XYZ file of N, CA, C and O in Angstrom:
852
model
N 6.360 -13.498 13.543
C 7.819 -13.749 13.394
C 8.097 -15.036 14.279
O 7.517 -15.518 15.015
N 9.074 -15.984 14.030
C 9.407 -17.202 14.602
C 11.011 -17.062 15.227
O 11.903 -16.406 14.685
N 10.950 -17.731 16.059
C 12.509 -18.086 16.666
C 12.738 -19.661 16.245
O 12.166 -20.255 16.425
N 14.152 -19.678 15.821
C 14.866 -20.906 15.522
C 15.993 -21.150 16.558
O 16.631 -20.076 16.817
N 15.925 -22.382 16.869
C 17.360 -22.781 17.712
C 17.489 -24.279 17.644
O 16.603 -25.025 17.392
N 18.635 -24.672 17.762
C 19.082 -26.303 18.110
C 18.874 -26.592 19.391
O 19.552 -25.758 20.388
N 18.333 -27.488 19.794
C 18.473 -27.948 21.118
C 19.287 -29.185 21.199
O 18.996 -30.382 20.938
N 20.411 -28.764 21.761
C 21.653 -29.710 21.629
C 21.693 -31.023 22.835
O 21.740 -31.816 22.598
N 21.491 -30.290 23.948
C 20.936 -31.518 25.148
C 20.207 -30.736 26.071
O 20.453 -29.725 26.522
N 19.084 -31.453 26.874
C 18.311 -30.761 27.746
C 17.697 -31.900 28.293
O 17.143 -33.266 27.891
N 18.105 -32.328 29.808
C 17.578 -33.128 30.677
C 17.266 -32.693 31.900
O 17.706 -31.646 32.315
N 16.307 -33.171 32.567
C 15.658 -32.445 33.754
C 14.850 -33.627 34.598
O 14.622 -34.628 34.296
N 14.616 -33.402 36.136
C 13.752 -34.253 36.777
C 12.916 -33.342 37.242
O 12.933 -32.109 37.847
N 11.513 -33.752 37.149
C 10.329 -32.467 37.754
C 10.207 -32.723 39.227
O 10.956 -33.505 39.965
N 9.260 -31.887 39.612
C 9.008 -31.883 40.989
C 8.550 -33.192 41.677
O 8.384 -33.408 42.882
N 8.130 -33.971 40.826
C 7.436 -35.595 40.958
C 8.694 -36.378 40.937
O 8.263 -37.726 41.271
N 9.827 -36.210 40.685
C 11.001 -36.994 40.578
C 11.110 -37.712 39.071
O 11.512 -38.621 39.087
N 10.190 -37.298 38.310
C 10.063 -37.972 36.889
C 11.234 -37.224 36.141
O 11.482 -36.009 36.011
N 11.740 -38.277 35.440
C 13.297 -37.814 34.862
C 13.145 -38.016 33.288
O 12.747 -39.035 32.738
N 13.393 -36.906 32.750
C 13.874 -36.852 31.244
C 15.165 -37.042 31.081
O 15.969 -36.348 31.434
N 15.391 -38.075 30.545
C 17.023 -38.166 30.392
C 17.729 -37.649 29.392
O 18.927 -36.994 29.150
N 16.860 -37.291 28.241
C 17.616 -36.430 27.075
C 16.211 -35.784 26.126
O 15.524 -36.650 25.874
N 16.328 -34.722 25.656
C 15.601 -34.024 24.779
C 16.470 -33.320 23.777
O 16.952 -32.256 24.155
N 16.354 -33.770 22.628
C 17.245 -33.048 21.598
C 16.541 -32.772 20.340
O 15.871 -33.493 19.992
N 16.711 -31.601 19.569
C 16.153 -31.659 18.385
C 16.861 -30.308 17.675
O 17.463 -29.572 18.201
N 17.016 -30.414 16.183
C 17.721 -29.748 15.485
C 16.308 -28.536 14.805
O 15.495 -29.188 14.323
N 16.851 -27.336 14.866
C 16.094 -26.509 14.346
C 14.437 -26.350 14.608
O 13.528 -26.240 13.885
N 14.761 -26.031 16.113
C 13.147 -25.904 16.546
C 12.907 -24.503 16.108
O 13.229 -23.259 15.749
N 11.435 -24.640 15.959
C 10.526 -23.405 15.470
C 9.697 -23.042 16.304
O 8.889 -23.990 16.628
N 9.530 -21.602 17.012
C 8.442 -21.327 17.805
C 7.866 -20.159 17.438
O 8.777 -18.958 17.081
N 6.585 -19.822 17.077
C 5.817 -18.595 16.788
C 4.737 -18.657 17.635
O 4.309 -19.457 18.367
N 3.907 -17.681 17.474
C 2.284 -17.428 17.967
C 1.320 -18.654 17.609
O 0.217 -18.714 18.409
N 1.755 -19.404 16.762
C 0.577 -20.216 16.363
C 0.982 -21.690 16.197
O 0.357 -22.940 16.201
N 2.498 -21.960 16.382
C 3.047 -23.298 16.105
C 4.651 -23.553 16.788
O 5.031 -22.711 17.231
N 4.475 -24.822 17.379
C 5.779 -24.839 18.053
C 6.112 -26.415 16.945
O 5.512 -27.275 17.003
N 7.520 -26.411 16.541
C 7.651 -27.288 15.241
C 9.166 -28.254 15.910
O 10.040 -27.318 16.162
N 9.214 -29.538 16.026
C 10.323 -30.048 16.418
C 10.635 -30.985 15.084
O 10.214 -32.150 15.067
N 11.510 -30.754 14.304
C 11.262 -31.399 13.118
C 12.396 -32.757 13.078
O 12.209 -33.547 12.066
N 12.925 -32.544 13.897
C 14.238 -33.816 14.201
C 14.387 -33.863 15.406
O 15.393 -33.721 15.971
N 13.778 -34.739 16.591
C 13.760 -34.408 17.648
C 13.625 -36.203 18.232
O 13.699 -37.133 17.464
N 14.550 -36.145 19.664
C 14.417 -37.283 20.238
C 14.108 -36.923 21.593
O 14.606 -36.049 22.013
N 13.289 -37.785 22.423
C 12.781 -37.728 23.582
C 12.963 -38.937 24.529
O 12.446 -39.953 23.764
N 13.928 -39.102 25.392
C 14.152 -40.567 25.850
C 13.929 -40.165 27.525
O 14.290 -39.470 28.177
N 13.231 -41.320 27.799
C 13.212 -41.582 29.469
C 13.340 -42.987 29.551
O 14.078 -43.449 28.836
N 13.500 -43.309 30.811
C 14.049 -44.711 31.406
C 13.386 -45.856 30.676
O 13.693 -46.830 30.098
N 11.983 -45.406 29.907
C 11.062 -46.441 29.262
C 10.482 -46.084 27.929
O 9.719 -46.813 27.004
N 10.767 -44.744 27.771
C 10.424 -44.278 26.305
C 11.316 -43.692 25.601
O 12.303 -43.153 26.052
N 10.924 -43.508 24.123
C 12.113 -43.416 23.047
C 11.307 -42.834 22.029
O 10.660 -43.805 21.101
N 11.024 -41.413 21.766
C 10.009 -41.213 20.540
C 11.336 -40.419 19.642
O 12.207 -39.856 20.267
N 11.220 -40.685 18.249
C 11.966 -40.011 17.561
C 11.513 -39.761 16.447
O 10.314 -40.001 15.851
N 11.811 -38.593 15.361
C 11.590 -38.221 14.181
C 11.014 -36.863 14.299
O 11.850 -35.890 14.698
N 9.582 -36.550 13.953
C 9.392 -35.183 13.890
C 7.861 -35.112 14.455
O 6.960 -35.602 14.751
N 7.716 -33.741 15.159
C 6.402 -33.538 16.169
C 6.268 -31.855 15.960
O 7.096 -31.364 15.809
N 4.731 -31.564 15.860
C 4.404 -30.226 15.563
C 3.053 -29.830 16.189
O 2.432 -30.736 16.343
N 3.209 -28.769 17.157
C 1.788 -28.469 17.744
C 1.444 -27.289 17.039
O 2.014 -26.189 17.041
N 0.080 -27.155 16.793
C -0.579 -26.347 16.270
C -1.704 -25.521 17.350
O -2.442 -26.467 18.001
N -1.970 -24.397 17.378
C -3.020 -23.696 18.228
C -3.290 -22.146 17.758
O -2.365 -21.540 17.007
N -4.199 -22.013 18.446
C -4.687 -20.330 18.106
C -4.035 -19.359 19.047
O -3.400 -18.225 18.510
N -3.715 -19.849 20.308
C -3.183 -18.855 21.153
C -2.486 -19.932 22.232
O -2.651 -20.909 22.543
N -1.310 -19.060 23.067
C -0.688 -20.055 23.913
C -1.727 -20.572 25.071
O -1.631 -21.332 25.959
N -2.532 -19.810 25.077
C -3.814 -19.813 26.103
C -4.366 -21.420 25.856
O -4.703 -21.839 26.879
N -4.339 -21.984 24.593
C -5.038 -22.994 24.539
C -4.215 -24.244 25.145
O -4.677 -25.269 25.015
N -3.100 -24.059 25.888
C -2.363 -25.063 26.312
C -3.159 -25.272 27.610
O -2.691 -26.535 28.512
N -4.067 -24.190 28.127
C -4.807 -24.943 29.446
C -5.611 -25.763 29.181
O -6.187 -26.474 30.297
N -6.194 -25.903 27.997
C -7.107 -27.213 27.484
C -6.392 -27.796 26.328
O -7.147 -28.177 25.666
N -5.190 -28.068 26.452
C -4.421 -29.011 25.383
C -4.993 -30.151 24.959
O -4.890 -30.456 23.822
N -5.866 -30.804 25.676
C -6.400 -32.358 25.242
C -7.190 -31.858 24.299
O -7.522 -32.654 23.271
N -7.805 -30.613 24.199
C -8.828 -30.419 23.287
C -8.281 -29.746 22.035
O -8.984 -29.558 20.808
N -7.539 -28.634 22.506
C -7.154 -27.385 21.911
C -5.961 -27.194 20.877
O -5.802 -26.539 20.146
N -4.919 -28.387 21.357
C -3.701 -28.300 20.848
C -3.590 -28.997 19.782
O -3.737 -30.412 20.280
N -3.360 -28.883 18.635
C -3.412 -30.242 17.471
C -1.853 -30.825 17.214
O -0.862 -29.941 17.140
N -1.534 -32.119 17.518
C -0.471 -32.575 17.513
C -0.115 -33.144 15.999
O -1.136 -33.585 15.402
N 0.785 -33.239 15.358
C 0.912 -33.624 14.126
C 2.419 -34.321 14.322
O 3.776 -33.841 14.366
N 2.567 -35.690 14.333
C 3.740 -36.391 14.729
C 3.955 -37.516 13.472
O 2.844 -37.962 13.020
N 5.352 -37.551 12.927
C 5.703 -38.924 12.415
C 6.499 -39.638 13.463
O 7.929 -38.910 13.477
N 6.146 -40.540 13.755
C 7.143 -41.497 14.327
C 7.646 -42.609 13.891
O 7.143 -43.156 13.261
N 9.037 -42.806 14.087
C 9.785 -44.191 13.649
C 10.227 -45.022 15.005
O 11.156 -44.171 15.436
N 10.200 -46.020 15.019
C 11.080 -46.939 15.662
C 10.896 -46.281 16.985
O 11.937 -46.424 17.711
N 9.747 -46.066 17.558
C 9.534 -45.206 18.685
C 8.965 -46.065 19.868
O 8.271 -47.165 19.312
N 9.035 -46.039 21.253
C 8.603 -46.670 22.156
C 8.023 -45.772 23.371
O 8.435 -44.593 23.472
N 6.723 -46.343 23.565
C 6.118 -45.045 24.389
C 5.810 -45.954 25.508
O 5.038 -47.079 25.245
N 5.784 -45.535 26.864
C 5.428 -46.246 28.445
C 4.251 -45.508 28.654
O 4.491 -44.392 28.634
N 3.100 -46.382 28.710
C 1.971 -45.681 29.142
C 1.810 -44.646 30.310
O 1.351 -43.773 30.615
N 2.787 -45.377 31.217
C 2.653 -44.686 32.738
C 3.527 -43.377 32.348
O 3.046 -42.279 33.133
N 4.610 -42.972 31.441
C 5.123 -41.790 30.989
C 3.958 -40.868 30.546
O 3.894 -39.994 30.909
N 3.233 -41.523 29.503
C 2.206 -40.460 28.943
C 1.061 -40.240 29.996
O 0.891 -38.925 29.612
N 0.709 -41.004 30.688
C -0.170 -40.498 31.844
C 0.423 -39.249 32.700
O -0.177 -38.601 33.270
N 1.770 -39.453 32.993
C 2.662 -38.473 33.598
C 2.464 -37.007 33.058
O 2.105 -36.120 34.048
N 2.497 -37.027 31.757
C 2.209 -35.526 31.300
C 0.752 -35.044 30.916
O 0.533 -34.165 30.773
N -0.002 -36.345 30.220
C -1.503 -36.093 30.321
C -2.280 -36.493 31.440
O -2.665 -37.833 31.442
N -2.483 -35.639 32.401
C -3.052 -36.185 33.700
C -4.317 -36.682 33.329
O -4.908 -37.520 34.273
N -4.945 -36.283 32.651
C -6.571 -36.811 32.552
C -6.684 -38.296 31.923
O -7.713 -38.637 32.082
N -5.166 -38.797 31.529
C -5.565 -39.842 30.986
C -5.563 -40.919 32.380
O -6.064 -42.059 32.110
N -5.388 -40.444 33.499
C -5.379 -41.106 34.422
C -7.174 -41.507 34.953
O -7.342 -42.249 35.781
N -7.968 -40.883 34.382
C -9.385 -41.109 34.219
C -9.883 -42.141 33.433
O -10.810 -42.456 33.865
N -8.937 -42.656 32.603
C -9.387 -43.697 31.510
C -9.106 -45.036 32.053
O -8.270 -45.426 32.133
N -10.141 -45.873 32.085
C -10.007 -47.199 32.522
C -8.858 -48.064 31.259
O -8.427 -48.750 32.050
N -8.913 -47.710 30.356
C -7.909 -48.328 29.376
C -6.505 -47.905 29.620
O -5.566 -48.744 29.746
N -6.069 -46.553 30.061
C -4.739 -46.324 30.298
C -4.536 -46.862 31.689
O -3.161 -47.359 32.002
N -5.387 -46.982 32.899
C -5.110 -47.374 34.186
C -4.852 -48.719 34.227
O -4.003 -49.377 34.734
N -5.744 -49.874 33.178
C -5.336 -51.110 33.185
C -3.834 -51.015 32.464
O -3.376 -52.266 32.797
N -3.551 -50.400 31.498
C -2.454 -50.664 30.771
C -1.295 -49.817 31.206
O -0.173 -49.710 30.340
N -0.989 -49.277 32.254
C -0.074 -48.436 32.784
C 1.206 -48.690 32.863
O 2.052 -48.112 32.274
N 1.261 -49.889 32.953
C 2.963 -50.625 32.826
C 3.389 -51.423 31.740
O 4.225 -51.941 31.652
N 2.445 -50.976 30.701
C 2.750 -51.688 29.012
C 3.711 -50.542 28.118
O 3.488 -49.470 28.537
N 4.757 -50.797 27.552
C 5.182 -50.206 26.546
C 4.605 -50.375 25.521
O 4.500 -51.840 24.848
N 4.594 -49.740 24.510
C 4.107 -49.908 23.035
C 5.205 -49.454 21.899
O 5.852 -48.486 22.307
N 5.521 -50.342 21.036
C 6.658 -50.009 20.098
C 5.632 -49.090 18.838
O 4.476 -49.713 18.424
N 5.867 -48.121 18.549
C 5.051 -47.370 17.331
C 5.893 -46.848 16.137
O 6.857 -46.232 16.162
N 5.279 -46.760 14.979
C 5.840 -46.287 13.912
C 4.420 -46.042 13.048
O 3.546 -46.402 13.210
N 4.488 -44.676 12.658
C 3.352 -44.099 11.587
C 3.233 -42.595 11.853
O 3.821 -42.065 12.553
N 2.042 -42.499 11.481
C 1.706 -40.844 11.592
C 0.680 -40.570 12.449
O -0.744 -41.183 12.172
N 0.474 -39.657 13.415
C -0.775 -39.391 14.346
C -1.031 -37.640 14.225
O 0.027 -37.165 14.418
N -2.076 -37.662 14.248
C -2.411 -36.151 13.795
C -3.920 -35.675 14.976
O -4.677 -36.833 15.058
N -3.797 -34.644 15.374
C -5.073 -34.314 15.931
C -4.945 -34.034 17.458
O -3.571 -34.319 18.179
N -5.589 -33.288 17.986
C -5.685 -33.233 19.712
C -5.797 -34.726 20.260
O -6.209 -35.243 19.761
N -5.056 -34.435 21.542
C -5.073 -35.902 22.278
C -6.603 -36.536 22.373
O -6.530 -37.768 22.116
N -7.635 -35.573 22.671
C -9.191 -36.090 22.504
C -9.722 -36.496 21.418
O -10.928 -36.597 21.272
N -8.935 -36.213 20.178
C -9.458 -36.790 18.913
C -8.384 -37.057 17.924
O -8.034 -36.743 16.912
N -7.898 -38.166 18.471
C -6.380 -38.590 17.599
C -6.696 -39.640 16.323
O -7.627 -40.243 16.416
N -5.868 -39.335 15.330
C -6.129 -39.947 14.185
C -4.585 -40.500 13.889
O -3.799 -39.929 13.776
N -4.856 -42.079 13.600
C -3.285 -42.439 12.966
C -3.710 -43.049 11.631
O -4.670 -43.771 11.356
N -2.384 -43.090 11.128
C -2.276 -43.691 9.516
C -1.037 -44.229 9.684
O -0.079 -44.011 10.020
N -1.194 -45.490 9.009
C -0.045 -46.317 8.325
C 0.607 -46.545 9.733
O 1.964 -46.698 9.824
N 0.238 -46.893 10.741
C 0.499 -47.439 12.265
C 0.874 -49.051 12.147
O -0.041 -49.724 12.189
N 2.107 -48.806 12.695
C 2.401 -50.188 13.232
C 2.711 -50.218 14.788
O 3.559 -49.374 15.368
N 2.225 -51.070 15.439
C 1.831 -50.887 16.931
C 2.152 -52.550 17.565
O 1.495 -53.586 17.205
N 3.359 -52.449 18.484
C 3.616 -53.895 18.859
C 3.906 -53.567 20.417
O 3.951 -52.498 21.264
N 3.558 -54.666 20.986
C 3.433 -54.992 22.419
C 4.009 -56.174 22.803
O 3.558 -57.418 22.717
N 5.782 -56.065 23.053
C 6.114 -57.319 23.587
C 6.083 -58.327 22.030
O 6.018 -57.930 21.106
N 5.899 -59.392 22.618
C 5.617 -60.569 21.766
C 4.062 -61.085 21.673
O 3.693 -61.890 21.197
N 3.380 -60.057 22.372
C 1.715 -60.560 22.598
C 0.891 -59.917 21.793
O -0.223 -60.207 21.272
N 1.497 -58.741 20.971
C 0.517 -57.896 20.036
C 1.165 -57.393 18.807
O 2.265 -56.698 19.175
N 0.704 -57.570 17.514
C 1.294 -56.746 16.579
C -0.137 -56.330 15.594
O -0.678 -57.068 15.550
N 0.058 -55.011 15.440
C -0.901 -54.442 14.713
C -0.395 -53.282 13.673
O 0.294 -52.324 13.919
N -1.257 -53.738 12.285
C -0.969 -52.516 11.407
C -2.195 -52.136 11.228
O -3.311 -52.934 10.833
N -2.581 -50.853 11.311
C -3.890 -50.494 11.388
C -3.706 -48.761 10.943
O -2.769 -47.953 11.175
N -5.025 -48.427 10.545
C -5.372 -46.890 10.663
C -6.422 -46.758 11.894
O -7.391 -47.667 11.936
N -6.457 -45.821 12.490
C -7.259 -45.574 13.807
C -7.908 -43.982 13.937
O -7.220 -43.166 13.473
N -8.790 -43.987 14.492
C -9.055 -42.860 15.253
C -9.780 -43.207 16.700
O -10.339 -44.253 16.885
N -9.476 -42.287 17.764
C -10.090 -42.072 19.025
C -10.425 -41.057 19.449
O -9.707 -39.628 19.178
N -11.789 -40.902 20.385
C -12.233 -39.852 20.890
C -12.353 -39.724 22.099
O -12.526 -40.990 22.885
N -12.393 -38.551 22.714
C -12.620 -38.683 24.385
C -12.040 -39.421 24.910
O -12.641 -40.326 25.877
N -10.726 -39.719 24.658
C -9.686 -40.980 25.638
C -9.444 -40.261 26.966
O -9.083 -40.992 27.572
N -9.242 -38.824 27.040
C -9.458 -38.612 28.492
C -10.777 -38.601 29.727
O -10.579 -38.395 30.557
N -11.783 -38.781 28.682
C -12.957 -38.738 29.594
C -13.506 -40.253 29.679
O -13.624 -41.311 28.928
N -13.479 -40.343 31.432
C -13.584 -41.713 31.835
C -15.064 -42.682 31.323
O -16.137 -41.623 31.324
N -15.104 -43.620 30.675
C -16.554 -44.089 30.177
C -16.605 -43.557 29.021
O -17.764 -43.999 28.323
N -16.138 -42.566 28.442
C -16.467 -42.326 26.979
C -15.777 -42.033 25.785
O -15.774 -41.939 24.727
N -14.678 -43.197 26.209
C -13.581 -43.466 25.158
C -14.438 -43.955 24.015
O -14.895 -45.156 24.063
N -14.408 -43.552 22.569
C -14.598 -44.188 21.658
C -13.377 -44.716 20.617
O -12.677 -43.882 20.254
N -13.334 -45.888 19.897
C -12.363 -46.143 19.106
C -12.848 -46.624 17.638
O -13.996 -47.188 17.635
N -11.900 -46.348 16.715
C -12.206 -47.041 15.482
C -10.990 -47.214 14.819
O -10.054 -46.620 14.864
N -10.729 -48.673 14.398
C -9.819 -49.311 13.931
C -9.992 -49.902 12.725
O -11.115 -50.587 12.506
N -9.272 -49.675 11.683
C -9.434 -50.453 10.530
C -7.950 -51.136 10.379
O -6.836 -50.555 10.401
N -8.108 -52.390 10.437
C -6.804 -53.095 10.899
C -6.733 -54.129 9.729
O -7.588 -54.931 8.909
N -5.468 -53.751 9.404
C -4.987 -54.612 7.982
C -4.276 -55.767 8.455
O -4.165 -56.914 7.550
N -3.658 -55.672 9.876
C -3.359 -57.230 10.147
C -3.178 -56.953 11.803
O -2.615 -55.595 12.370
N -3.827 -58.078 12.585
C -3.452 -58.174 14.016
C -3.282 -59.520 14.446
O -3.856 -60.500 14.007
N -2.254 -59.703 15.291
C -1.527 -61.028 15.612
C -1.724 -60.786 17.396
O -0.909 -60.182 17.760
N -2.316 -61.739 17.760
C -2.364 -61.845 19.346
C -2.898 -62.909 19.817
O -3.116 -63.738 18.936
N -3.323 -63.242 20.854
C -3.999 -64.201 21.622
C -4.986 -63.864 22.466
O -4.911 -62.519 22.990
N -5.951 -64.637 22.888
C -6.876 -64.245 23.856
C -6.858 -63.857 25.067
O -7.237 -63.083 25.910
N -5.630 -64.530 25.612
C -5.355 -63.946 27.068
C -4.865 -62.520 27.137
O -4.954 -61.899 27.948
N -3.945 -62.109 25.824
C -3.570 -60.677 25.610
C -4.665 -59.953 25.537
O -4.754 -58.660 26.552
N -5.803 -60.008 24.827
C -6.963 -59.258 24.837
C -7.703 -59.057 26.118
O -8.171 -57.844 26.608
N -7.720 -60.249 26.604
C -8.460 -60.131 28.353
C -7.788 -58.925 29.432
O -8.204 -58.445 29.994
N -6.356 -59.027 28.876
C -5.613 -58.438 29.762
C -5.346 -56.766 29.217
O -5.079 -56.032 30.487
N -5.671 -56.660 27.956
C -5.437 -55.255 27.386
C -6.822 -54.462 27.586
O -6.962 -53.413 27.302
N -8.072 -54.900 27.216
C -9.168 -54.454 27.144
C -10.197 -54.508 28.267
O -10.394 -55.370 28.569
N -10.042 -53.283 29.256
C -10.917 -53.713 30.313
C -12.390 -53.880 29.806
O -13.027 -53.386 29.117
N -12.681 -54.783 31.079
C -14.319 -55.261 31.067
C -14.451 -56.264 30.029
O -15.832 -56.754 29.835
N -13.317 -56.736 29.297
C -13.430 -57.783 28.133
C -13.412 -59.522 28.721
O -12.244 -59.522 29.250
N -14.410 -59.880 29.101
C -14.300 -61.065 29.620
C -15.210 -62.197 29.005
O -16.422 -62.470 29.429
N -14.775 -62.645 27.950
C -15.636 -63.749 26.872
C -15.711 -64.767 27.862
O -14.902 -65.257 28.704
N -16.527 -65.763 27.346
C -15.888 -67.053 28.015
C -15.264 -68.072 28.162
O -14.525 -67.726 27.180
N -15.092 -68.833 28.935
C -13.941 -69.426 29.219
C -13.333 -70.414 27.990
O -12.042 -70.331 27.905
N -14.297 -70.800 27.084
C -13.791 -71.523 26.077
C -13.127 -70.649 24.828
O -12.551 -71.202 24.129
N -13.520 -69.401 24.712
C -12.725 -68.638 24.007
C -11.132 -68.784 24.195
O -10.341 -68.754 23.022
N -10.715 -69.146 25.319
C -9.115 -69.259 25.685
C -8.674 -70.354 24.594
O -7.432 -70.642 24.388
N -9.462 -71.439 24.181
C -8.979 -72.675 23.332
C -8.927 -72.030 21.947
O -8.044 -72.913 21.266
N -9.160 -70.593 21.462
C -8.872 -70.198 20.367
C -7.324 -70.368 19.915
O -6.968 -70.065 18.822
N -6.592 -70.426 21.067
C -5.226 -69.722 20.733
C -4.457 -68.631 20.279
O -5.163 -67.617 20.620
N -3.881 -68.976 19.233
C -2.930 -67.735 18.507
C -4.111 -67.121 17.537
O -4.838 -67.860 16.746
N -4.385 -65.626 17.600
C -5.275 -65.073 16.606
C -4.786 -64.350 15.778
O -3.665 -63.450 15.877
N -5.256 -64.228 14.198
C -5.017 -63.207 13.167
C -6.369 -62.891 12.942
O -7.245 -63.427 12.605
N -6.447 -61.502 12.588
C -7.651 -60.791 12.256
C -7.329 -59.778 11.263
O -6.113 -58.866 11.435
N -8.213 -59.402 10.374
C -8.221 -58.298 9.399
C -9.772 -57.853 9.358
O -10.587 -58.768 8.987
N -9.763 -56.869 9.651
C -11.197 -55.967 9.619
C -11.283 -54.873 10.425
O -10.348 -53.941 10.731
N -12.494 -54.415 11.090
C -12.611 -53.473 11.680
C -13.102 -53.481 13.281
O -13.685 -54.463 13.373
N -12.867 -52.298 14.005
C -13.263 -52.398 15.342
C -13.924 -51.086 15.896
O -13.334 -49.957 15.178
N -15.394 -51.007 16.023
C -15.979 -49.864 16.117
C -16.665 -49.495 17.692
O -17.542 -50.731 17.901
N -16.557 -48.435 18.213
C -17.041 -48.258 19.500
C -16.592 -48.311 20.959
O -15.489 -47.708 21.035
N -17.092 -48.402 21.866
C -16.693 -48.006 23.527
C -16.191 -49.388 23.877
O -16.046 -50.094 23.291
N -15.395 -49.321 24.958
C -14.565 -50.567 25.255
C -15.740 -51.647 26.027
O -15.147 -52.661 25.570
N -16.578 -51.133 26.248
C -18.048 -52.191 26.891
C -18.911 -52.164 25.969
O -19.938 -53.257 26.155
N -18.971 -51.576 24.762
C -20.023 -51.740 23.702
C -19.433 -51.322 22.403
O -19.003 -50.193 21.969
N -19.188 -52.688 21.628
C -18.362 -52.375 20.254
C -18.845 -53.429 19.324
O -19.502 -54.230 19.910
N -18.594 -52.979 17.886
C -18.915 -54.148 17.048
C -17.888 -54.218 16.171
O -16.729 -53.482 16.172
N -17.295 -55.608 15.864
C -16.094 -55.774 14.906
C -16.560 -56.762 13.731
O -17.568 -57.459 13.905
N -16.224 -56.717 12.698
C -16.140 -57.074 11.223
C -14.920 -57.651 10.920
O -13.939 -56.799 10.731
N -14.851 -58.997 10.371
C -13.548 -59.190 9.487
C -13.242 -60.481 9.447
O -14.211 -61.387 9.551
N -11.961 -60.671 9.220
C -11.905 -62.190 8.767
C -10.822 -62.752 10.224
O -9.976 -62.092 10.130
N -11.194 -63.969 10.649
C -10.462 -64.084 11.907
C -9.897 -65.644 11.571
O -10.776 -66.655 11.383
N -8.355 -65.533 12.054
C -8.265 -66.956 11.936
C -7.439 -67.467 13.117
O -6.939 -66.604 13.890
N -7.775 -68.654 13.643
C -7.380 -68.988 14.979
C -6.623 -70.588 14.919
O -6.811 -70.958 13.811
N -6.336 -70.779 15.975
C -5.576 -72.112 15.832
C -6.771 -73.010 15.947
O -6.278 -74.484 15.310
N -7.960 -73.154 16.067
C -8.982 -73.872 15.826
C -9.829 -74.018 14.627
O -10.377 -74.699 14.205
N -9.491 -72.753 13.802
C -10.064 -72.629 12.582
C -10.353 -71.325 12.144
O -9.923 -70.103 12.817
N -11.094 -71.140 11.018
C -11.079 -69.875 10.551
C -12.772 -69.377 10.673
O -13.758 -70.226 10.658
N -12.910 -67.864 10.771
C -14.514 -67.438 10.854
C -14.415 -66.047 10.137
O -13.408 -65.432 10.141
N -15.330 -65.752 9.714
C -15.943 -64.344 9.111
C -16.762 -63.812 10.173
O -18.149 -64.372 10.531
N -16.708 -62.492 10.784
C -17.479 -62.050 11.886
C -18.132 -60.645 11.043
O -17.713 -59.913 10.091
């Protein structure tokens, strides 16, 4: 059996001083296998998530290991996520060099995300960080809560950024100084591997010219 209710307004400050300014949702469904938020809004000072979210699990005990055992299914539209907020709720992300380095960045998100946190799959994703990066891609990520074990696969339809941003965004990425002369970058192709051991294939356009990797 399921329980249904509308969450008209809910806000709180937790014991660490973290404030959720607003959590609302119509027609919430809770049963022994799923929690559905079909039309939700989650707002903090720097995060704004909206549209739909579903959590699937075998039992409520799975939440003791939710990074591996609770399946997310989210359709996000015009959402913003502050990495520091995400790290507050998913404590094991504080072990990841990627999230540590990008803790104070805010990401604009639209698209579909599925899977447990440690094996997320994204489809038709549009991801932006200020004026520094725009990415349209499908992706999968594994072991993102395990330090040194984070594995990424991106199939990029469009990436627009520059070398200075990539050096600040990817832990351990230190290309030769003359790479800075490449200026603005546009890339269409794939990225596979770990943060410090990866391969990339595709078409690259830069201020200095074009190349195929």
